[in-house]
Short mmCIF file of C-alpha atoms and ligand atoms in Angstrom, two decimals:
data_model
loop_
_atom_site.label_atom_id
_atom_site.label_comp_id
_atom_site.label_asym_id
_atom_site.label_seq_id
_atom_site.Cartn_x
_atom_site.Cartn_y
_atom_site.Cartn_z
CA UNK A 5 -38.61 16.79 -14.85
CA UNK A 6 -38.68 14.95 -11.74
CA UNK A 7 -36.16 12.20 -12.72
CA UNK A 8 -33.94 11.42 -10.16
CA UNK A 9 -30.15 11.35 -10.38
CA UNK A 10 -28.68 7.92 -8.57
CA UNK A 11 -25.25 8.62 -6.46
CA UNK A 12 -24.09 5.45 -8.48
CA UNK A 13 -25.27 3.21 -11.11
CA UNK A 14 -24.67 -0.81 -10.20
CA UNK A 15 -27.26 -1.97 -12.68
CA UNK A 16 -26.57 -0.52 -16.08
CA UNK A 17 -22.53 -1.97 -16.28
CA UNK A 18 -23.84 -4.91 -15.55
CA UNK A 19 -27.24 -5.29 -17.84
CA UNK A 20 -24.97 -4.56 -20.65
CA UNK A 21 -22.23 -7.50 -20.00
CA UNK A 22 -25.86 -9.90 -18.66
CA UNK A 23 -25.07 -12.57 -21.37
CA UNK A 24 -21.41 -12.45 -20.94
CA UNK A 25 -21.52 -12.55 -17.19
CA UNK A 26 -24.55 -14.99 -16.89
CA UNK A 27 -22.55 -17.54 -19.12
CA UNK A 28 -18.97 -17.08 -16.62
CA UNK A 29 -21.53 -18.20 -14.45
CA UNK A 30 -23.10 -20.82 -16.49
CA UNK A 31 -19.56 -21.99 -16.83
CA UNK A 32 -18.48 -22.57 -12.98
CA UNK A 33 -21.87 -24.08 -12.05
CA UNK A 34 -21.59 -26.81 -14.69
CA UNK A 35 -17.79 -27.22 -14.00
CA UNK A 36 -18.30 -26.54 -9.84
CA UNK A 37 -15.26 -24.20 -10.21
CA UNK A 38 -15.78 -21.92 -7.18
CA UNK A 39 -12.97 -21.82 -5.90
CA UNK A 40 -9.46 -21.30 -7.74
CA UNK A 41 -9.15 -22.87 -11.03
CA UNK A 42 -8.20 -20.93 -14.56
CA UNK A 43 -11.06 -18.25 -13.81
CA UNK A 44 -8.86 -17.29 -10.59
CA UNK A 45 -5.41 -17.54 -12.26
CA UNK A 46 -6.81 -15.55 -16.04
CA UNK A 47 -7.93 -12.55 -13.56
CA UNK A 48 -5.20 -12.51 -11.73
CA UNK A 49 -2.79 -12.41 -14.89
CA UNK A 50 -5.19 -9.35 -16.60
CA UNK A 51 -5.12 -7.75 -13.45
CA UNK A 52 -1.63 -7.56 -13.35
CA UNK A 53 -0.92 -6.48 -16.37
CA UNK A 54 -3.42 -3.74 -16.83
CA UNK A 55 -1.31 -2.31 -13.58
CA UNK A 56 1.99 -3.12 -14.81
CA UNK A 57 3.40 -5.18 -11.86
CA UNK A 58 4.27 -8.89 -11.99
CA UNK A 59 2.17 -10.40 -10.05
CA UNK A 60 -1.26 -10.31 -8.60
CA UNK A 61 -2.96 -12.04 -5.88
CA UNK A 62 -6.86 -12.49 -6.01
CA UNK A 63 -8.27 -12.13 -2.34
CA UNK A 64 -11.34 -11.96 -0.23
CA UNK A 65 -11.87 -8.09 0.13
CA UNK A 66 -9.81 -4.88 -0.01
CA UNK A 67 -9.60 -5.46 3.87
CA UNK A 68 -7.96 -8.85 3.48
CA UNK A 69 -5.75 -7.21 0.30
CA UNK A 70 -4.49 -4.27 3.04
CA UNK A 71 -3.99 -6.98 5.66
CA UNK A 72 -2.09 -9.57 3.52
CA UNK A 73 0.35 -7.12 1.65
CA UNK A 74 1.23 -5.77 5.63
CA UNK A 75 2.29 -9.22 6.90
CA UNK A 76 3.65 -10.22 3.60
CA UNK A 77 5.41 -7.67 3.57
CA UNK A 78 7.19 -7.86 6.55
CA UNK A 79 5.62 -5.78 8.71
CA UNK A 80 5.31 -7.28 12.43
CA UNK A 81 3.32 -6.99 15.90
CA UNK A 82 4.07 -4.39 17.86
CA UNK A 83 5.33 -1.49 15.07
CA UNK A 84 3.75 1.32 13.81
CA UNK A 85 2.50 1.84 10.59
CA UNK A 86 1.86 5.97 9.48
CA UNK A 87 -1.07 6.39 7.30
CA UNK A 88 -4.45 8.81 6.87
CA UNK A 89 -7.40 9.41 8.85
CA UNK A 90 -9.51 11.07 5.90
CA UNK A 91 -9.92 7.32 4.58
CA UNK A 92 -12.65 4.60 4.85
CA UNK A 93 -11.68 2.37 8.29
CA UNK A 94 -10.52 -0.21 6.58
CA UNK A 95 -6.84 1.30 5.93
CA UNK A 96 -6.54 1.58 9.85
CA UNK A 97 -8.47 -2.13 10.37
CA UNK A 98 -6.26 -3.88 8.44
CA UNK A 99 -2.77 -2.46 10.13
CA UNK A 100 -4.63 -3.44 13.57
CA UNK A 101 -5.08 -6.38 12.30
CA UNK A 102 -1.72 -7.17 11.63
CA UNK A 103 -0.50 -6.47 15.23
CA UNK A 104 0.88 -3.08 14.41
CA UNK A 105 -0.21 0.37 15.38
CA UNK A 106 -1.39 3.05 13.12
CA UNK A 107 -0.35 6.28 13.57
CA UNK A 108 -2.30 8.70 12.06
CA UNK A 109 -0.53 12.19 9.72
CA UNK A 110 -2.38 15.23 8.65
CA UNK A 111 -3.41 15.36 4.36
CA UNK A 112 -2.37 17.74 1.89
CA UNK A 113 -4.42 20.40 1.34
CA UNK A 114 -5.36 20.15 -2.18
CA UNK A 115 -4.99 16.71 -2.35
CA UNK A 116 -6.72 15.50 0.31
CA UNK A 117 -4.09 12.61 0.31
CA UNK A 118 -1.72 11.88 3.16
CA UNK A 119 1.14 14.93 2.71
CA UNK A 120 4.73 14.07 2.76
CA UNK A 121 5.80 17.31 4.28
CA UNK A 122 3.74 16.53 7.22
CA UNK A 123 4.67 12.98 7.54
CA UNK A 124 8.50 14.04 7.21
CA UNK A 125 8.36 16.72 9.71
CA UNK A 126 6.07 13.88 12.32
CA UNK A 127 9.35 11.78 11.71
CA UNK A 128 11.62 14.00 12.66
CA UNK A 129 10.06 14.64 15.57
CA UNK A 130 10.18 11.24 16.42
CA UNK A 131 13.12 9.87 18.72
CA UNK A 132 15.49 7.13 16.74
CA UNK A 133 15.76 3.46 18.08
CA UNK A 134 19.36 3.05 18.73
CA UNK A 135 18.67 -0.47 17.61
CA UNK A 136 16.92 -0.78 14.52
CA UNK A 137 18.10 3.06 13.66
CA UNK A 138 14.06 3.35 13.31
CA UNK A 139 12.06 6.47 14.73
CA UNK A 140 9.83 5.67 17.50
CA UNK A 141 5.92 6.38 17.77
CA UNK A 142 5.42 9.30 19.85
CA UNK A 143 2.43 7.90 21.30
CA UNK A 144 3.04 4.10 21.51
CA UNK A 145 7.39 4.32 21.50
CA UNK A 146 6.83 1.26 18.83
CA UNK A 147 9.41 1.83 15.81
CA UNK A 148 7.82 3.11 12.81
CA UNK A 149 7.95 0.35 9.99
CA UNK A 150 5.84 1.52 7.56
CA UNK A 151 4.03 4.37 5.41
CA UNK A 152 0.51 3.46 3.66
CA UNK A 153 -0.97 6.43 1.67
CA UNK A 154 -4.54 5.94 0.33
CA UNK A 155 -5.11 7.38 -3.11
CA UNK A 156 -8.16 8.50 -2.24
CA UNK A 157 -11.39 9.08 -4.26
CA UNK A 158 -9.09 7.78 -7.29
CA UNK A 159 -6.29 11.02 -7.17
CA UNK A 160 -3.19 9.51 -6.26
CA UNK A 161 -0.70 10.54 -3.18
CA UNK A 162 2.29 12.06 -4.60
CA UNK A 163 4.40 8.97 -4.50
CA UNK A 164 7.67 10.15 -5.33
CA UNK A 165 7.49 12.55 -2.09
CA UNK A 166 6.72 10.13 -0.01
CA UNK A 167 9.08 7.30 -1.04
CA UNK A 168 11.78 9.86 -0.51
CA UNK A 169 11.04 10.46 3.18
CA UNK A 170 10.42 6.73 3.45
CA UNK A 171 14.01 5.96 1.82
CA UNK A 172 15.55 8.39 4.74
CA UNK A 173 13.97 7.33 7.74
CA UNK A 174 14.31 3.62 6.19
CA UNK A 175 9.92 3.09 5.79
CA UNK A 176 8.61 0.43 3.69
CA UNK A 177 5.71 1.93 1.16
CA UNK A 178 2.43 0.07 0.76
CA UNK A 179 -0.54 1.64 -1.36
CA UNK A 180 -3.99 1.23 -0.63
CA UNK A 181 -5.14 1.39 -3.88
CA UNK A 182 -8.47 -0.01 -3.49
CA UNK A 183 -10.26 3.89 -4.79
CA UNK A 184 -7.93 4.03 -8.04
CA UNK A 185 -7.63 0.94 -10.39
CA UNK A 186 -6.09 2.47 -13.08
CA UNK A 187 -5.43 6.02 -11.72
CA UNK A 188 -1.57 7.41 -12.95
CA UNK A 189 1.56 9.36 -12.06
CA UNK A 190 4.01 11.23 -13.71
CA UNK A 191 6.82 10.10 -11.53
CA UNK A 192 9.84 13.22 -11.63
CA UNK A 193 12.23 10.60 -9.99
CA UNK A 194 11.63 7.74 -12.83
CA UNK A 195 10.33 10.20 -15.91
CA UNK A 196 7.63 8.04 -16.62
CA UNK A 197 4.01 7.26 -15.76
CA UNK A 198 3.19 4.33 -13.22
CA UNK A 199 0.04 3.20 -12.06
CA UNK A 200 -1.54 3.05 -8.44
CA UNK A 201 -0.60 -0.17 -7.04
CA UNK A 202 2.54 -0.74 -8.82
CA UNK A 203 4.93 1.61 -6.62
CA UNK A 204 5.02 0.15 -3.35
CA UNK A 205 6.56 -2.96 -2.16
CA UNK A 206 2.91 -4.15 -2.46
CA UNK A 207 -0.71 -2.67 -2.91
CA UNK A 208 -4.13 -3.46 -2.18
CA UNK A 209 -7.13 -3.27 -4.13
CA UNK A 210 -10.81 -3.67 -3.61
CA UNK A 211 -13.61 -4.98 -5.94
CA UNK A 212 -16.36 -3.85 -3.37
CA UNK A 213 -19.35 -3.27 -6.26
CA UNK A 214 -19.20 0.05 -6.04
CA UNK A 215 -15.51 0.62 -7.04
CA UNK A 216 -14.10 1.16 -10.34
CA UNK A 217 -13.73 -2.27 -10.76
CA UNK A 218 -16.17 -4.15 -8.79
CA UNK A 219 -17.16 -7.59 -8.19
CA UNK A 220 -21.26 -9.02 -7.91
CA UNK A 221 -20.14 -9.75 -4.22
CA UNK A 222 -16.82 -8.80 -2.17
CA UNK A 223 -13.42 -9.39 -4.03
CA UNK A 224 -9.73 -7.90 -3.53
CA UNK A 225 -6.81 -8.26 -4.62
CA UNK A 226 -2.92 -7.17 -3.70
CA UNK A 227 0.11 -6.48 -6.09
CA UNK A 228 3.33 -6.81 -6.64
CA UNK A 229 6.47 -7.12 -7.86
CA UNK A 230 8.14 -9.55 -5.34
CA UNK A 231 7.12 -13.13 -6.51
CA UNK A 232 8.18 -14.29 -3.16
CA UNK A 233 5.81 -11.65 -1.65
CA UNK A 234 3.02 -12.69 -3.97
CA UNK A 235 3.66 -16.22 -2.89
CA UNK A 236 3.23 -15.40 0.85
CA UNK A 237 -0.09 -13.71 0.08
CA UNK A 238 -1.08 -17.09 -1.73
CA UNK A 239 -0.47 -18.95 1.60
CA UNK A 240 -2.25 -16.74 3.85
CA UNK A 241 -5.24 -16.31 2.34
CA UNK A 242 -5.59 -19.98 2.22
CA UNK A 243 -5.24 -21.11 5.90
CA UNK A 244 -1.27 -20.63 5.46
CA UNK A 245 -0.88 -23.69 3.56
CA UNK A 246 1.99 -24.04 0.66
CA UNK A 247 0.00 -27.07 -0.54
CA UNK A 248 -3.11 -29.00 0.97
CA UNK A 249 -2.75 -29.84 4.52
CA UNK A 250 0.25 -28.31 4.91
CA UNK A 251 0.75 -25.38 7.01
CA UNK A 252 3.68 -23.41 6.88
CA UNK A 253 2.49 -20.01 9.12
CA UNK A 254 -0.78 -19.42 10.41
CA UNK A 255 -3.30 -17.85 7.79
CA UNK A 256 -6.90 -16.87 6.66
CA UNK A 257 -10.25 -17.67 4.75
CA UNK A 258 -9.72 -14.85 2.49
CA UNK A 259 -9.79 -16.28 -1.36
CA UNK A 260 -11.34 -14.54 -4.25
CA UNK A 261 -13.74 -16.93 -5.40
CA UNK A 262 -13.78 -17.88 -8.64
CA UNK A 263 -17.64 -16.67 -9.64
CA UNK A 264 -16.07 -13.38 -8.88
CA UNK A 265 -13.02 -13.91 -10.61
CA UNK A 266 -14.71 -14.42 -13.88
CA UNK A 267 -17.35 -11.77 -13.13
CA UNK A 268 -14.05 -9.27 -12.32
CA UNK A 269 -11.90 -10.93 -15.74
CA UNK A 270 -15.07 -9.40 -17.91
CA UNK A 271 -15.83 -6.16 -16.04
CA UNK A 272 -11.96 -5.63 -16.23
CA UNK A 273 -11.75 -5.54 -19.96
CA UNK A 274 -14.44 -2.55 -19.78
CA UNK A 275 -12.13 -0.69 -17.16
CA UNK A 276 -9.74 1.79 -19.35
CA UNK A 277 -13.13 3.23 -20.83
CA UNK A 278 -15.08 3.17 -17.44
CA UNK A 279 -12.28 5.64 -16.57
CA UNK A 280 -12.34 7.25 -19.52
CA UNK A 281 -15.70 8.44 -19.12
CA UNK A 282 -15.31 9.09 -15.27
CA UNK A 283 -12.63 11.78 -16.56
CA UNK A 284 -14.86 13.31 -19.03
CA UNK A 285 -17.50 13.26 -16.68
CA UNK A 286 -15.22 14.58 -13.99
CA UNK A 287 -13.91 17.86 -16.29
CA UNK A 288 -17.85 18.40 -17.03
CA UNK A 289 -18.40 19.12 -13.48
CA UNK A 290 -14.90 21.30 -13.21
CA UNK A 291 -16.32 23.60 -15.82
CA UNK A 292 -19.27 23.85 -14.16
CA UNK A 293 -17.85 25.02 -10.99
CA UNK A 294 -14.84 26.90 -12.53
CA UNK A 295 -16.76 30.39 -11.64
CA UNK A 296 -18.34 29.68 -8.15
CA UNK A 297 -16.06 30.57 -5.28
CA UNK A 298 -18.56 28.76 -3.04
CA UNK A 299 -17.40 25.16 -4.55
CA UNK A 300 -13.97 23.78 -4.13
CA UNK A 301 -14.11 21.17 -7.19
CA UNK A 302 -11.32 18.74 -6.56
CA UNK A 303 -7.77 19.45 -7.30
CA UNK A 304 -5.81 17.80 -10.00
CA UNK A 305 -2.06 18.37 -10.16
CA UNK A 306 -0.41 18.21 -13.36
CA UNK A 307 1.44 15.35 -13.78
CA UNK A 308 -1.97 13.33 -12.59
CA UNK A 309 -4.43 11.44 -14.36
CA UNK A 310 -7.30 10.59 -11.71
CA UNK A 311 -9.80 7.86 -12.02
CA UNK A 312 -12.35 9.40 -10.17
CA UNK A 313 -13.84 6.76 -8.15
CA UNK A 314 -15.61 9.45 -6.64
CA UNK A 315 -15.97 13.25 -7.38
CA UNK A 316 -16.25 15.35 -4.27
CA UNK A 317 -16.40 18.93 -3.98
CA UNK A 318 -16.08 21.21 -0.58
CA UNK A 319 -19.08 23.68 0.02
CA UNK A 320 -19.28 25.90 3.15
CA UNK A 321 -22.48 24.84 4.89
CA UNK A 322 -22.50 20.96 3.62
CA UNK A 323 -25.16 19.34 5.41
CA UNK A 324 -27.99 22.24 4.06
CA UNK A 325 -26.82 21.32 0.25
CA UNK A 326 -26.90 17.75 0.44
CA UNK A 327 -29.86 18.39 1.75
CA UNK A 328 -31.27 20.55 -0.90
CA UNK A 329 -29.75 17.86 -3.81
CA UNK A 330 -31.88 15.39 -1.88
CA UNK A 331 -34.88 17.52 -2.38
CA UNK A 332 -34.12 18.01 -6.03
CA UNK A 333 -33.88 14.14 -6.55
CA UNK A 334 -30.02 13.66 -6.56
CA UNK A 335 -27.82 11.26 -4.62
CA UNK A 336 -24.82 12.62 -3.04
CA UNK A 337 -22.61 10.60 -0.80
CA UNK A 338 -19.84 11.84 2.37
CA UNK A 339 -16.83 10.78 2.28
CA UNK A 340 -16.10 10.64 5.00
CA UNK A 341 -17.92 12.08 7.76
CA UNK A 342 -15.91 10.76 10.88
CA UNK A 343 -11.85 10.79 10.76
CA UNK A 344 -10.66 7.42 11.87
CA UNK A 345 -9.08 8.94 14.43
CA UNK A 346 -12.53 10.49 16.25
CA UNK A 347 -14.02 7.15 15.68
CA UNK A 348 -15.24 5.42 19.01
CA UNK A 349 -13.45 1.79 17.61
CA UNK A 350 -9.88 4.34 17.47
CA UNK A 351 -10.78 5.92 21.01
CA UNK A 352 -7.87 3.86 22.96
CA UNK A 353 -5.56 5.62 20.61
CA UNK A 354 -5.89 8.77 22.51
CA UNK A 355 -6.28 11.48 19.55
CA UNK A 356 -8.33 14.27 20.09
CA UNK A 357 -9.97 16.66 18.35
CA UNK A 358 -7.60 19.25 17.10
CA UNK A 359 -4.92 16.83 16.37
CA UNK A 360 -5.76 16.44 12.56
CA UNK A 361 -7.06 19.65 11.42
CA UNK A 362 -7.03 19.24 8.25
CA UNK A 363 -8.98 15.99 7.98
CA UNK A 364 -11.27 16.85 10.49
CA UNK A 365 -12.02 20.03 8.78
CA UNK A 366 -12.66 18.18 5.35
CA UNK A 367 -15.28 15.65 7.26
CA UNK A 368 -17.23 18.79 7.83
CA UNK A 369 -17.08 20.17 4.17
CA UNK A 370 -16.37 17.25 1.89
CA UNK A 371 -19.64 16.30 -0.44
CA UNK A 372 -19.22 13.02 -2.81
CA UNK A 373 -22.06 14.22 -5.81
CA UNK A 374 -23.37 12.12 -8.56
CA UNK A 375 -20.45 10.27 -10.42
CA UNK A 376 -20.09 6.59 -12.58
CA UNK A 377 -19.54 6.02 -16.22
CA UNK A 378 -22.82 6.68 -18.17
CA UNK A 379 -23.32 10.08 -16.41
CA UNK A 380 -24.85 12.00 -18.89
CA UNK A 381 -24.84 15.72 -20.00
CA UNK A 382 -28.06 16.73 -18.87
CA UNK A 383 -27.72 14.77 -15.30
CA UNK A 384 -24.51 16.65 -14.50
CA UNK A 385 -25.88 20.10 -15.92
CA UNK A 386 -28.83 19.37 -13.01
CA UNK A 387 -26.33 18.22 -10.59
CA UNK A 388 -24.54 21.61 -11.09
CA UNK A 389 -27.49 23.95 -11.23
CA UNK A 390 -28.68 22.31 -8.15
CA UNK A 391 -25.42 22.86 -6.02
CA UNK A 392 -24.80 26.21 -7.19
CA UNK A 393 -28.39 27.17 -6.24
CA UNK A 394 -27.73 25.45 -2.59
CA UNK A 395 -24.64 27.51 -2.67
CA UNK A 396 -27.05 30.63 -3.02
CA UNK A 397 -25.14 31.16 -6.06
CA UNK A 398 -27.45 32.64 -9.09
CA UNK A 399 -26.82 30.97 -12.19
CA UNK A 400 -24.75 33.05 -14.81
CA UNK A 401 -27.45 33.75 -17.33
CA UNK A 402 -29.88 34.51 -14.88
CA UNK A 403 -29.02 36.88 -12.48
CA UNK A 404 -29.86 39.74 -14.11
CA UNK A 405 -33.44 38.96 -14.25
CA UNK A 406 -33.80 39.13 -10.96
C1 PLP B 22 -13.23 0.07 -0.12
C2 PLP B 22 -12.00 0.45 0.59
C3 PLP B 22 -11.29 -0.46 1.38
C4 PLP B 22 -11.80 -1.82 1.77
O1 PLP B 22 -12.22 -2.61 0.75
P1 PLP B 22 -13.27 -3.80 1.04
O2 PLP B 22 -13.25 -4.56 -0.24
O3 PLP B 22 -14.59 -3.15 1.31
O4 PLP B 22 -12.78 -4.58 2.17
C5 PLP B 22 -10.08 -0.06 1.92
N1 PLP B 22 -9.60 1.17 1.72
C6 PLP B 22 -10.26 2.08 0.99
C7 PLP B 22 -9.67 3.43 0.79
C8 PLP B 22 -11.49 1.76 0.41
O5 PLP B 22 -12.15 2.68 -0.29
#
């Protein structure tokens, strides 16, 4: 069989909904409803709801959602902002953007996900602003406003750690949610599940296609439950105004449109199963792996319930197996292979390598493999008798004949 095994699959989701989504669009060419309008505002109530927060703000990107829920929520030029490196830039970009400085903390090993024991123990390193009573960067002596975990590849940060720490040394919590629409907790402190995006004061998604929920085009989004904060997002991604030709504060081009907004209201009511079938996908390839040392499958604690935007593994000599999966016909993906902090754009910040090792260990291991809703059966067996034979691991079964 030489059929090849995509990394992702952007055209079957989307042949399936064709009629539905090719009469949205139908719809806003007849009405010229591209921007705003009911498509906009239906999204952005679904959206909401399926994440249990009160409000949601449609925006330009996942970039412009991380920027916008930073200055709406108060954060201001010239603090620091503590966050990952093991991320896509974007995390870092968008607290640049804002004025502030990011500040970069070691993950948890399992998790991958920024770890609270590290980011307490960088804060109590940190000298306290007899001010504002807030710790002060080591690097940049700017006070320290802010924590933004990533819930990266869909496995969310262990929330209830980190809002602890952030409670102490007085932190507001953002989420940059834009890997896990619809990815859960089991929160100790509250006794009940919440979802990504509805813990911190506010949260950013992405609808980047290739996401769990993604757009034809670019989209974002940020939530909430401040209505006030929600309203300050509404301002700034339209030029700052509070109503047309108005400005109250300086803002941005960064609307969702609404072509995407109806496009995003139909994939969304497909979401819940999407993930559904990631999961089952997802414990496929755990059983797989369950007997090969060689393969770190990723880790899922307990009181989790992933979404799997994508499923990465750790193998010892990384670069020869994704090679060999090439050869065999399958797409694999790495995620990511520079730590922000070692990237050239981050090189005024001073880091070194060494600083992070951790992350910059995982850039050298990490391998994204074959992962979206439709997987089937028979592609994943392939995708795991591939790796394991990369791994120079014999299959069980057939090592004895040899
Ligand atoms: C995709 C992504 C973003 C940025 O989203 P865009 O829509 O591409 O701007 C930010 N953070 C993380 C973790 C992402 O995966």
């Amino acid at each position: 069989m030489n059929d090849t095994i995509p990394f992702l699959d952007l055209i079957g989701p989307h042949l399936e909904l064709e009629a539905e989504l090719t009469e949205s669009f139908r719809t806003a060419l007849r009405g010229a409803m591209f921007i705003g309008g009911g498509a906009l505002t239906s999204f952005e109530k679904n959206f909401a709801a399926f994440h249990d927060v009160a409000e949601c703000a449609g925006v330009a990107s996942g970039t412009d959602a991380l920027l916008f829920a930073l200055v709406a929520g108060g954060v201001q030029p010239g603090q620091t902002v503590l966050t990952t490196a093991n991320t896509f830039i974007a995390t870092a970009e968008a607290i640049t953007q804002a004025g502030a400085t990011p500040e970069f903390i070691d993950v948890d090993e399992r998790s991958y996900n920024l770890c609270p024991v590290k980011l307490r123990a960088y804060l109590e390193s940190c000298p306290r602003d007899a001010q504002t009573g807030l710790r002060l960067s080591r690097r940049t002596q700017t006070p320290i406003a802010a924590v933004l975990p990533v819930h990266l590849y869909g496995q969310m940060a262990d929330m209830d750690a980190i809002e602890e720490v952030a409670q102490e040394f007085g932190l507001l919590v953002f989420e940059d949610a834009c890997q896990a629409h619809g990815a859960e907790y089991y929160s100790k402190r509250d006794k009940r599940w919440r979802k990504a995006g509805s813990i911190g004061l506010a949260s950013a998604f992405s609808f980047y296609p290739g996401k769990n929920l993604g757009a034809c085009g670019e989209g974002g989004a940020v939530t909430t439950n401040d209505p006030a904060l929600a309203a300050q997002v509404r301002m700034l991604r339209d030029h700052g105004q509070s109503r047309k030709y108005h400005h109250d504060v300086l803002g941005y081009n960064g609307r969702l449109d609404a072509i995407q907004a109806g496009f995003l209201d139909i994939k969304l009511k497909h979401l819940a199963e999407w993930n559904r079938l990631r999961q089952a996908a997802a414990a496929r390839y755990d059983e797989g792996f369950k007997d090969a040392s060689e393969v770190i499958a990723p880790f899922k604690a307990p009181d989790s319930r992933p979404v799997y935007h994508l499923y990465v593994v750790r193998v010892g000599d990384r670069d020869q197996v994704q090679a060999s999966l090439n050869a065999a016909g399958i797409g694999t993906g790495i995620h990511y292979p520079v730590p922000i902090h070692l990237q050239k754009a981050y090189s005024s910040q001073g880091y070194h390598v060494g600083d992070l090792p951790l992350t910059e260990r995982l850039a050298n291991e990490v391998l994204s493999l074959p992962m979206f809703p439709k997987i089937s059966e028979i592609q994943q067996n392939k995708v795991v008798e591939e790796t394991l034979k990369a791994v120079g691991r014999a299959l069980p079964g057939l090592s004895s004949a040899h």
